[in-house]
Structures are given as C-alpha cells and as structure tokens.
Amino acid sequence: KAGVTQTPRYLIKTRGQQVTLSCSPISGHRSVSWYQQTPGQGLQFLFEYFSETQRNKGNFPGRFSGRQFSNSRSEMNVSTLELGDSALYLCASSSVRVSEAGELFFGEGSRLTVL
Amino acid sequence: AQSVTQLDSQVPVFEEAPVELRCNYSSSVSVYLFWYVQYPNQGLQLLLKYLSGSTLVKGINGFEAEFNKSQTSFHLRKPSVHISDTAEYFCAVSAGENKFYFGSGTKLNVKP
C-alpha cells in the first residue's frame, strides 16, 4: 500500500510569510500527527488529528495550526514565519488495527527554510 | 508528563562489533516504548516496540531492546552491526492517544 505522502518536500520562505504543508496518510488511517524536527530541539510533537478533530496538541504558539479533512488528509499552517521555524516537518499516520498498535508511519517530511 | 533521555548523541563503532544505544524515560503512568530509525533524507521507520508482555523485544534488522521497569530504561542492542546500520536512532514513549515523546536521537556511525 502507498505510504504517507507529504508535499511539498522542500520550500523556502521569508520571515513574515505563511506556509501550508500537506499530508496524505496511508489509506484507512484516520489519525494524523505532525512533528517538528530541528537539530537543536529534536522531534517535537505539534498536534494530532483523528476523524477531523484535534485530539492532542503540543506546546507550540498559535501561529501553528492544522486541520484534517473528511478523507483524513491533513494540512498544517504556520503564519508569520520566524527564522526559528526552519525545520523538517514530519507527518505520521496511524491505524486502529491491533496489529499496528502504537505504530506511527512517517512521511519523508517537508523541509522548510525561512530566510 | 513523559520525557525521554538518550544520553549518547553520537556512537561510533566498527563494523561487526556489538552496539548498545541507551534510552531512559520518566513517566508517572504506564507507557509504551518504541525505537525508530531515520536514514538520511527520510522519515522515521519503526524498529521495534514494547506494549506489554516479555521485556525482551526483537525488531527488524537484527535489533532488540529490553524494557527495565525498575531502571526506567529501554536500551537498544545489536550483536553485530553493518555499514547499512549507519543512521539516527530515536527512542520514544507514549502513554496512549498517539501522543509520542521522542528522545533527542543517537547518531550511529558504523566504520569499516
């Protein structure tokens, strides 16, 4: 089956702009999580959506937001970009199947550079 | 809240030597434990997980990990590493609801 797809893979923005990243989960997966990965902070949890509802949220400012559509595809948006937002943004989907309990399936990420 | 500590940011090792990557966690509740691997320019891939039962967990690519509740540790081991094991390894904990806490990662560098 097809894996988690993230678009775009690479993008460059300038401070003050906003950006939208997209994630298509594995078919049948209803949970989508977002993580920010930076060399200094490692992997940090942004938020998780399940059946179009935000179920968990990490400790990020309100500039970071997300949503999930009825087909489970998810988008995250970062407004008023800052230099410190430069990072690899990873999306992960997961299943409710017992055999896959607790497993996150990651996409290859969207690498954002803010100039 | 949960937290994860990976004490070693980098571990150099020669090919065919054994390796242990350390992971300690703190949590006030029961947790599930995971090891993920990230190859360059890729996302993370699950190596193994501990949900319950036997404390020795075997994963893919010959890796295994042992859950030690008294020491709150979940160290990853491989008896003989290959060049292809060069990657970054992340330990993670979850108390459920798909909210994971990841360690800062350990870069394994396997030398010929």
PDB file of C-alpha atoms in Angstrom:
ATOM      1  CA  LYS A   1       0.000   0.000   0.000  1.00  0.00           C
ATOM      2  CA  ALA A   2       1.115   3.568  -0.598  1.00  0.00           C
ATOM      3  CA  GLY A   3       2.909   5.271   2.274  1.00  0.00           C
ATOM      4  CA  VAL A   4       2.421   8.662   3.859  1.00  0.00           C
ATOM      5  CA  THR A   5       2.851  11.427   1.306  1.00  0.00           C
ATOM      6  CA  GLN A   6       3.947  14.923   2.213  1.00  0.00           C
ATOM      7  CA  THR A   7       4.050  17.922  -0.090  1.00  0.00           C
ATOM      8  CA  PRO A   8       5.988  19.957  -0.822  1.00  0.00           C
ATOM      9  CA  ARG A   9       9.268  18.230   0.042  1.00  0.00           C
ATOM     10  CA  TYR A  10      11.286  21.422   0.086  1.00  0.00           C
ATOM     11  CA  LEU A  11      10.324  25.059   0.311  1.00  0.00           C
ATOM     12  CA  ILE A  12      11.918  28.403   1.063  1.00  0.00           C
ATOM     13  CA  LYS A  13      10.036  31.298   2.607  1.00  0.00           C
ATOM     14  CA  THR A  14      10.938  34.656   4.075  1.00  0.00           C
ATOM     15  CA  ARG A  15      10.173  35.979   7.523  1.00  0.00           C
ATOM     16  CA  GLY A  16       6.603  37.141   7.976  1.00  0.00           C
ATOM     17  CA  GLN A  17       5.178  34.902   5.263  1.00  0.00           C
ATOM     18  CA  GLN A  18       2.882  31.993   5.913  1.00  0.00           C
ATOM     19  CA  VAL A  19       3.139  28.398   4.720  1.00  0.00           C
ATOM     20  CA  THR A  20       0.795  25.446   4.298  1.00  0.00           C
ATOM     21  CA  LEU A  21       2.045  21.866   4.306  1.00  0.00           C
ATOM     22  CA  SER A  22       0.024  18.882   3.194  1.00  0.00           C
ATOM     23  CA  CYS A  23      -0.058  15.259   4.329  1.00  0.00           C
ATOM     24  CA  SER A  24      -1.905  12.310   2.826  1.00  0.00           C
ATOM     25  CA  PRO A  25      -1.988   9.367   5.244  1.00  0.00           C
ATOM     26  CA  ILE A  26      -1.946   5.702   4.432  1.00  0.00           C
ATOM     27  CA  SER A  27      -5.304   4.602   3.113  1.00  0.00           C
ATOM     28  CA  GLY A  28      -7.565   3.647   6.018  1.00  0.00           C
ATOM     29  CA  HIS A  29      -5.571   5.508   8.653  1.00  0.00           C
ATOM     30  CA  ARG A  30      -7.682   8.067  10.474  1.00  0.00           C
ATOM     31  CA  SER A  31      -5.075   9.541  12.788  1.00  0.00           C
ATOM     32  CA  VAL A  32      -2.549  12.082  11.544  1.00  0.00           C
ATOM     33  CA  SER A  33       0.152  13.620  13.710  1.00  0.00           C
ATOM     34  CA  TRP A  34       2.622  16.397  12.975  1.00  0.00           C
ATOM     35  CA  TYR A  35       6.130  16.787  14.353  1.00  0.00           C
ATOM     36  CA  GLN A  36       8.795  19.450  14.025  1.00  0.00           C
ATOM     37  CA  GLN A  37      12.368  18.191  13.771  1.00  0.00           C
ATOM     38  CA  THR A  38      15.329  20.519  14.316  1.00  0.00           C
ATOM     39  CA  PRO A  39      18.974  19.777  15.150  1.00  0.00           C
ATOM     40  CA  GLY A  40      18.732  21.608  18.447  1.00  0.00           C
ATOM     41  CA  GLN A  41      15.322  20.507  19.722  1.00  0.00           C
ATOM     42  CA  GLY A  42      14.968  17.096  18.132  1.00  0.00           C
ATOM     43  CA  LEU A  43      11.465  15.841  17.380  1.00  0.00           C
ATOM     44  CA  GLN A  44       8.694  17.833  18.961  1.00  0.00           C
ATOM     45  CA  PHE A  45       5.007  16.972  18.823  1.00  0.00           C
ATOM     46  CA  LEU A  46       2.830  19.625  17.212  1.00  0.00           C
ATOM     47  CA  PHE A  47      -0.670  18.148  17.114  1.00  0.00           C
ATOM     48  CA  GLU A  48      -2.713  15.086  16.278  1.00  0.00           C
ATOM     49  CA  TYR A  49      -5.981  14.830  14.396  1.00  0.00           C
ATOM     50  CA  PHE A  50      -8.422  11.955  14.445  1.00  0.00           C
ATOM     51  CA  SER A  51     -11.581  11.939  12.354  1.00  0.00           C
ATOM     52  CA  GLU A  52     -11.289  15.676  11.650  1.00  0.00           C
ATOM     53  CA  THR A  53     -10.926  16.586  15.346  1.00  0.00           C
ATOM     54  CA  GLN A  54      -7.771  17.817  17.027  1.00  0.00           C
ATOM     55  CA  ARG A  55      -7.229  15.269  19.763  1.00  0.00           C
ATOM     56  CA  ASN A  56      -3.851  16.347  21.134  1.00  0.00           C
ATOM     57  CA  LYS A  57      -1.755  19.472  20.930  1.00  0.00           C
ATOM     58  CA  GLY A  58       1.853  20.143  21.746  1.00  0.00           C
ATOM     59  CA  ASN A  59       3.398  23.229  23.225  1.00  0.00           C
ATOM     60  CA  PHE A  60       3.645  25.481  20.186  1.00  0.00           C
ATOM     61  CA  PRO A  61       2.384  29.045  19.693  1.00  0.00           C
ATOM     62  CA  GLY A  62      -0.916  29.764  17.989  1.00  0.00           C
ATOM     63  CA  ARG A  63       0.928  30.567  14.755  1.00  0.00           C
ATOM     64  CA  PHE A  64       0.977  26.821  14.215  1.00  0.00           C
ATOM     65  CA  SER A  65      -2.374  25.376  13.251  1.00  0.00           C
ATOM     66  CA  GLY A  66      -3.741  22.395  11.432  1.00  0.00           C
ATOM     67  CA  ARG A  67      -6.814  20.694  10.169  1.00  0.00           C
ATOM     68  CA  GLN A  68      -7.972  17.364   8.859  1.00  0.00           C
ATOM     69  CA  PHE A  69     -10.422  16.725   6.065  1.00  0.00           C
ATOM     70  CA  SER A  70     -13.081  14.048   5.769  1.00  0.00           C
ATOM     71  CA  ASN A  71     -10.746  11.911   3.637  1.00  0.00           C
ATOM     72  CA  SER A  72      -8.172  12.038   6.503  1.00  0.00           C
ATOM     73  CA  ARG A  73      -5.775  14.248   4.555  1.00  0.00           C
ATOM     74  CA  SER A  74      -4.281  16.891   6.789  1.00  0.00           C
ATOM     75  CA  GLU A  75      -2.732  20.303   6.414  1.00  0.00           C
ATOM     76  CA  MET A  76      -0.690  22.357   8.794  1.00  0.00           C
ATOM     77  CA  ASN A  77      -0.209  26.082   8.545  1.00  0.00           C
ATOM     78  CA  VAL A  78       2.415  28.337  10.027  1.00  0.00           C
ATOM     79  CA  SER A  79       1.713  32.055   9.915  1.00  0.00           C
ATOM     80  CA  THR A  80       4.095  34.964  10.396  1.00  0.00           C
ATOM     81  CA  LEU A  81       7.149  32.794   9.841  1.00  0.00           C
ATOM     82  CA  GLU A  82      10.229  33.267  12.008  1.00  0.00           C
ATOM     83  CA  LEU A  83      13.785  32.148  11.356  1.00  0.00           C
ATOM     84  CA  GLY A  84      13.407  29.565  14.123  1.00  0.00           C
ATOM     85  CA  ASP A  85      10.615  27.854  12.204  1.00  0.00           C
ATOM     86  CA  SER A  86      13.186  26.428   9.797  1.00  0.00           C
ATOM     87  CA  ALA A  87      12.863  22.701  10.303  1.00  0.00           C
ATOM     88  CA  LEU A  88      11.852  19.369   8.882  1.00  0.00           C
ATOM     89  CA  TYR A  89       8.117  18.928   9.410  1.00  0.00           C
ATOM     90  CA  LEU A  90       7.128  15.300   9.647  1.00  0.00           C
ATOM     91  CA  CYS A  91       3.664  13.878   9.287  1.00  0.00           C
ATOM     92  CA  ALA A  92       2.748  10.448  10.641  1.00  0.00           C
ATOM     93  CA  SER A  93      -0.393   8.416  10.316  1.00  0.00           C
ATOM     94  CA  SER A  94      -1.564   5.537  12.433  1.00  0.00           C
ATOM     95  CA  SER A  95      -4.162   2.813  12.406  1.00  0.00           C
ATOM     96  CA  VAL A  96      -6.600   1.483  14.973  1.00  0.00           C
ATOM     97  CA  ARG A  97      -5.716  -2.093  13.992  1.00  0.00           C
ATOM     98  CA  VAL A  98      -4.415  -4.060  16.979  1.00  0.00           C
ATOM     99  CA  SER A  99      -1.553  -5.472  14.918  1.00  0.00           C
ATOM    100  CA  GLU A 100      -0.306  -1.940  14.319  1.00  0.00           C
ATOM    101  CA  ALA A 101      -0.981  -0.640  17.833  1.00  0.00           C
ATOM    102  CA  GLY A 102       1.088   2.357  18.668  1.00  0.00           C
ATOM    103  CA  GLU A 103       2.966   2.419  15.395  1.00  0.00           C
ATOM    104  CA  LEU A 104       3.423   5.695  13.600  1.00  0.00           C
ATOM    105  CA  PHE A 105       4.044   5.584   9.854  1.00  0.00           C
ATOM    106  CA  PHE A 106       6.061   8.632   8.857  1.00  0.00           C
ATOM    107  CA  GLY A 107       6.283  10.524   5.624  1.00  0.00           C
ATOM    108  CA  GLU A 108       9.604  11.796   4.318  1.00  0.00           C
ATOM    109  CA  GLY A 109       8.913  15.287   5.583  1.00  0.00           C
ATOM    110  CA  SER A 110       8.690  18.829   4.286  1.00  0.00           C
ATOM    111  CA  ARG A 111      11.894  20.776   4.754  1.00  0.00           C
ATOM    112  CA  LEU A 112      11.119  24.436   5.395  1.00  0.00           C
ATOM    113  CA  THR A 113      13.814  27.085   5.230  1.00  0.00           C
ATOM    114  CA  VAL A 114      12.946  30.573   6.443  1.00  0.00           C
ATOM    115  CA  LEU A 115      15.232  33.377   5.265  1.00  0.00           C
TER     116      LEU A 115
ATOM    117  CA  ALA B   1       4.138  14.234  31.540  1.00  0.00           C
ATOM    118  CA  GLN B   2       6.639  11.927  29.959  1.00  0.00           C
ATOM    119  CA  SER B   3      10.207  12.582  28.896  1.00  0.00           C
ATOM    120  CA  VAL B   4      12.903  10.602  27.157  1.00  0.00           C
ATOM    121  CA  THR B   5      16.670  10.860  27.537  1.00  0.00           C
ATOM    122  CA  GLN B   6      19.159   9.495  25.065  1.00  0.00           C
ATOM    123  CA  LEU B   7      22.493  10.129  26.719  1.00  0.00           C
ATOM    124  CA  ASP B   8      24.670   9.461  23.694  1.00  0.00           C
ATOM    125  CA  SER B   9      24.288  11.904  20.830  1.00  0.00           C
ATOM    126  CA  GLN B  10      26.799  10.002  18.702  1.00  0.00           C
ATOM    127  CA  VAL B  11      28.073   6.446  18.849  1.00  0.00           C
ATOM    128  CA  PRO B  12      30.968   5.420  16.590  1.00  0.00           C
ATOM    129  CA  VAL B  13      31.500   1.694  16.183  1.00  0.00           C
ATOM    130  CA  PHE B  14      33.383  -0.612  13.834  1.00  0.00           C
ATOM    131  CA  GLU B  15      31.567  -2.970  11.510  1.00  0.00           C
ATOM    132  CA  GLU B  16      30.679  -6.355  13.052  1.00  0.00           C
ATOM    133  CA  ALA B  17      31.104  -5.004  16.585  1.00  0.00           C
ATOM    134  CA  PRO B  18      28.217  -5.034  19.078  1.00  0.00           C
ATOM    135  CA  VAL B  19      26.416  -1.821  19.934  1.00  0.00           C
ATOM    136  CA  GLU B  20      24.088  -0.546  22.642  1.00  0.00           C
ATOM    137  CA  LEU B  21      22.135   2.689  22.352  1.00  0.00           C
ATOM    138  CA  ARG B  22      20.823   3.899  25.678  1.00  0.00           C
ATOM    139  CA  CYS B  23      17.372   5.244  26.432  1.00  0.00           C
ATOM    140  CA  ASN B  24      15.893   6.265  29.756  1.00  0.00           C
ATOM    141  CA  TYR B  25      12.438   7.636  30.298  1.00  0.00           C
ATOM    142  CA  SER B  26      10.420   9.220  33.046  1.00  0.00           C
ATOM    143  CA  SER B  27       6.702   8.844  33.459  1.00  0.00           C
ATOM    144  CA  SER B  28       4.151   8.739  36.221  1.00  0.00           C
ATOM    145  CA  VAL B  29       1.969   6.315  34.265  1.00  0.00           C
ATOM    146  CA  SER B  30       2.441   3.122  32.323  1.00  0.00           C
ATOM    147  CA  VAL B  31       3.919   3.775  28.917  1.00  0.00           C
ATOM    148  CA  TYR B  32       4.519   2.133  25.608  1.00  0.00           C
ATOM    149  CA  LEU B  33       8.105   2.246  24.341  1.00  0.00           C
ATOM    150  CA  PHE B  34       9.457   2.455  20.818  1.00  0.00           C
ATOM    151  CA  TRP B  35      12.648   2.711  18.832  1.00  0.00           C
ATOM    152  CA  TYR B  36      12.609   4.382  15.441  1.00  0.00           C
ATOM    153  CA  VAL B  37      15.381   4.732  12.860  1.00  0.00           C
ATOM    154  CA  GLN B  38      15.879   7.615  10.453  1.00  0.00           C
ATOM    155  CA  TYR B  39      18.094   7.254   7.404  1.00  0.00           C
ATOM    156  CA  PRO B  40      19.363  10.436   5.689  1.00  0.00           C
ATOM    157  CA  ASN B  41      16.648  12.459   3.972  1.00  0.00           C
ATOM    158  CA  GLN B  42      13.955  10.050   5.024  1.00  0.00           C
ATOM    159  CA  GLY B  43      11.202   9.866   7.598  1.00  0.00           C
ATOM    160  CA  LEU B  44      11.283   7.640  10.654  1.00  0.00           C
ATOM    161  CA  GLN B  45      10.740   3.900  10.491  1.00  0.00           C
ATOM    162  CA  LEU B  46       9.698   1.689  13.391  1.00  0.00           C
ATOM    163  CA  LEU B  47      12.405  -0.727  14.584  1.00  0.00           C
ATOM    164  CA  LEU B  48      10.564  -2.290  17.491  1.00  0.00           C
ATOM    165  CA  LYS B  49       8.046  -1.594  20.218  1.00  0.00           C
ATOM    166  CA  TYR B  50       7.153  -2.698  23.720  1.00  0.00           C
ATOM    167  CA  LEU B  51       3.496  -2.636  24.622  1.00  0.00           C
ATOM    168  CA  SER B  52       3.293  -5.373  27.259  1.00  0.00           C
ATOM    169  CA  GLY B  53       4.429  -8.928  27.945  1.00  0.00           C
ATOM    170  CA  SER B  54       8.001 -10.118  27.521  1.00  0.00           C
ATOM    171  CA  THR B  55      10.522  -7.459  28.399  1.00  0.00           C
ATOM    172  CA  LEU B  56      12.879  -8.531  25.613  1.00  0.00           C
ATOM    173  CA  VAL B  57      11.616  -7.258  22.299  1.00  0.00           C
ATOM    174  CA  LYS B  58      13.021  -8.242  18.928  1.00  0.00           C
ATOM    175  CA  GLY B  59      12.711  -5.931  15.955  1.00  0.00           C
ATOM    176  CA  ILE B  60      13.757  -5.640  12.362  1.00  0.00           C
ATOM    177  CA  ASN B  61      17.321  -5.774  11.032  1.00  0.00           C
ATOM    178  CA  GLY B  62      18.560  -7.848  13.995  1.00  0.00           C
ATOM    179  CA  PHE B  63      17.916  -5.197  16.652  1.00  0.00           C
ATOM    180  CA  GLU B  64      16.474  -5.966  20.063  1.00  0.00           C
ATOM    181  CA  ALA B  65      15.653  -3.966  23.173  1.00  0.00           C
ATOM    182  CA  GLU B  66      14.996  -4.767  26.801  1.00  0.00           C
ATOM    183  CA  PHE B  67      12.428  -2.995  28.920  1.00  0.00           C
ATOM    184  CA  ASN B  68      13.617  -2.489  32.500  1.00  0.00           C
ATOM    185  CA  LYS B  69      10.861  -1.012  34.592  1.00  0.00           C
ATOM    186  CA  SER B  70      12.921  -0.559  37.764  1.00  0.00           C
ATOM    187  CA  GLN B  71      15.596   1.372  35.892  1.00  0.00           C
ATOM    188  CA  THR B  72      13.092   3.031  33.539  1.00  0.00           C
ATOM    189  CA  SER B  73      15.256   2.089  30.614  1.00  0.00           C
ATOM    190  CA  PHE B  74      14.742   0.683  27.145  1.00  0.00           C
ATOM    191  CA  HIS B  75      18.205   0.187  25.656  1.00  0.00           C
ATOM    192  CA  LEU B  76      18.612  -0.892  22.042  1.00  0.00           C
ATOM    193  CA  ARG B  77      21.185  -3.533  21.143  1.00  0.00           C
ATOM    194  CA  LYS B  78      22.597  -5.316  18.124  1.00  0.00           C
ATOM    195  CA  PRO B  79      25.255  -8.029  18.426  1.00  0.00           C
ATOM    196  CA  SER B  80      26.964  -7.235  15.117  1.00  0.00           C
ATOM    197  CA  VAL B  81      26.416  -4.014  13.174  1.00  0.00           C
ATOM    198  CA  HIS B  82      26.727  -3.401   9.454  1.00  0.00           C
ATOM    199  CA  ILE B  83      27.649  -0.316   7.485  1.00  0.00           C
ATOM    200  CA  SER B  84      23.999  -0.067   6.460  1.00  0.00           C
ATOM    201  CA  ASP B  85      23.014   0.479  10.109  1.00  0.00           C
ATOM    202  CA  THR B  86      24.508   3.966   9.959  1.00  0.00           C
ATOM    203  CA  ALA B  87      21.551   6.205  10.776  1.00  0.00           C
ATOM    204  CA  GLU B  88      19.966   8.189  13.574  1.00  0.00           C
ATOM    205  CA  TYR B  89      18.003   6.268  16.178  1.00  0.00           C
ATOM    206  CA  PHE B  90      15.187   7.698  18.267  1.00  0.00           C
ATOM    207  CA  CYS B  91      13.668   6.326  21.420  1.00  0.00           C
ATOM    208  CA  ALA B  92      10.053   7.298  22.079  1.00  0.00           C
ATOM    209  CA  VAL B  93       7.400   6.836  24.732  1.00  0.00           C
ATOM    210  CA  SER B  94       3.657   7.126  24.592  1.00  0.00           C
ATOM    211  CA  ALA B  95       1.022   6.972  27.281  1.00  0.00           C
ATOM    212  CA  GLY B  96      -1.614   6.386  24.657  1.00  0.00           C
ATOM    213  CA  GLU B  97      -3.727   8.583  22.403  1.00  0.00           C
ATOM    214  CA  ASN B  98      -0.966   8.784  19.805  1.00  0.00           C
ATOM    215  CA  LYS B  99       0.959  11.475  21.693  1.00  0.00           C
ATOM    216  CA  PHE B 100       4.584  10.480  21.470  1.00  0.00           C
ATOM    217  CA  TYR B 101       7.608  11.954  23.209  1.00  0.00           C
ATOM    218  CA  PHE B 102      10.870  11.418  21.378  1.00  0.00           C
ATOM    219  CA  GLY B 103      14.415  11.473  22.660  1.00  0.00           C
ATOM    220  CA  SER B 104      16.983  13.762  21.064  1.00  0.00           C
ATOM    221  CA  GLY B 105      18.357  10.943  18.944  1.00  0.00           C
ATOM    222  CA  THR B 106      21.602   8.981  18.729  1.00  0.00           C
ATOM    223  CA  LYS B 107      23.635   9.016  15.550  1.00  0.00           C
ATOM    224  CA  LEU B 108      25.160   5.607  14.948  1.00  0.00           C
ATOM    225  CA  ASN B 109      28.230   5.767  12.735  1.00  0.00           C
ATOM    226  CA  VAL B 110      29.445   2.354  11.623  1.00  0.00           C
ATOM    227  CA  LYS B 111      33.014   2.390  10.326  1.00  0.00           C
ATOM    228  CA  PRO B 112      34.557  -0.219   8.042  1.00  0.00           C
TER     229      PRO B 112
END
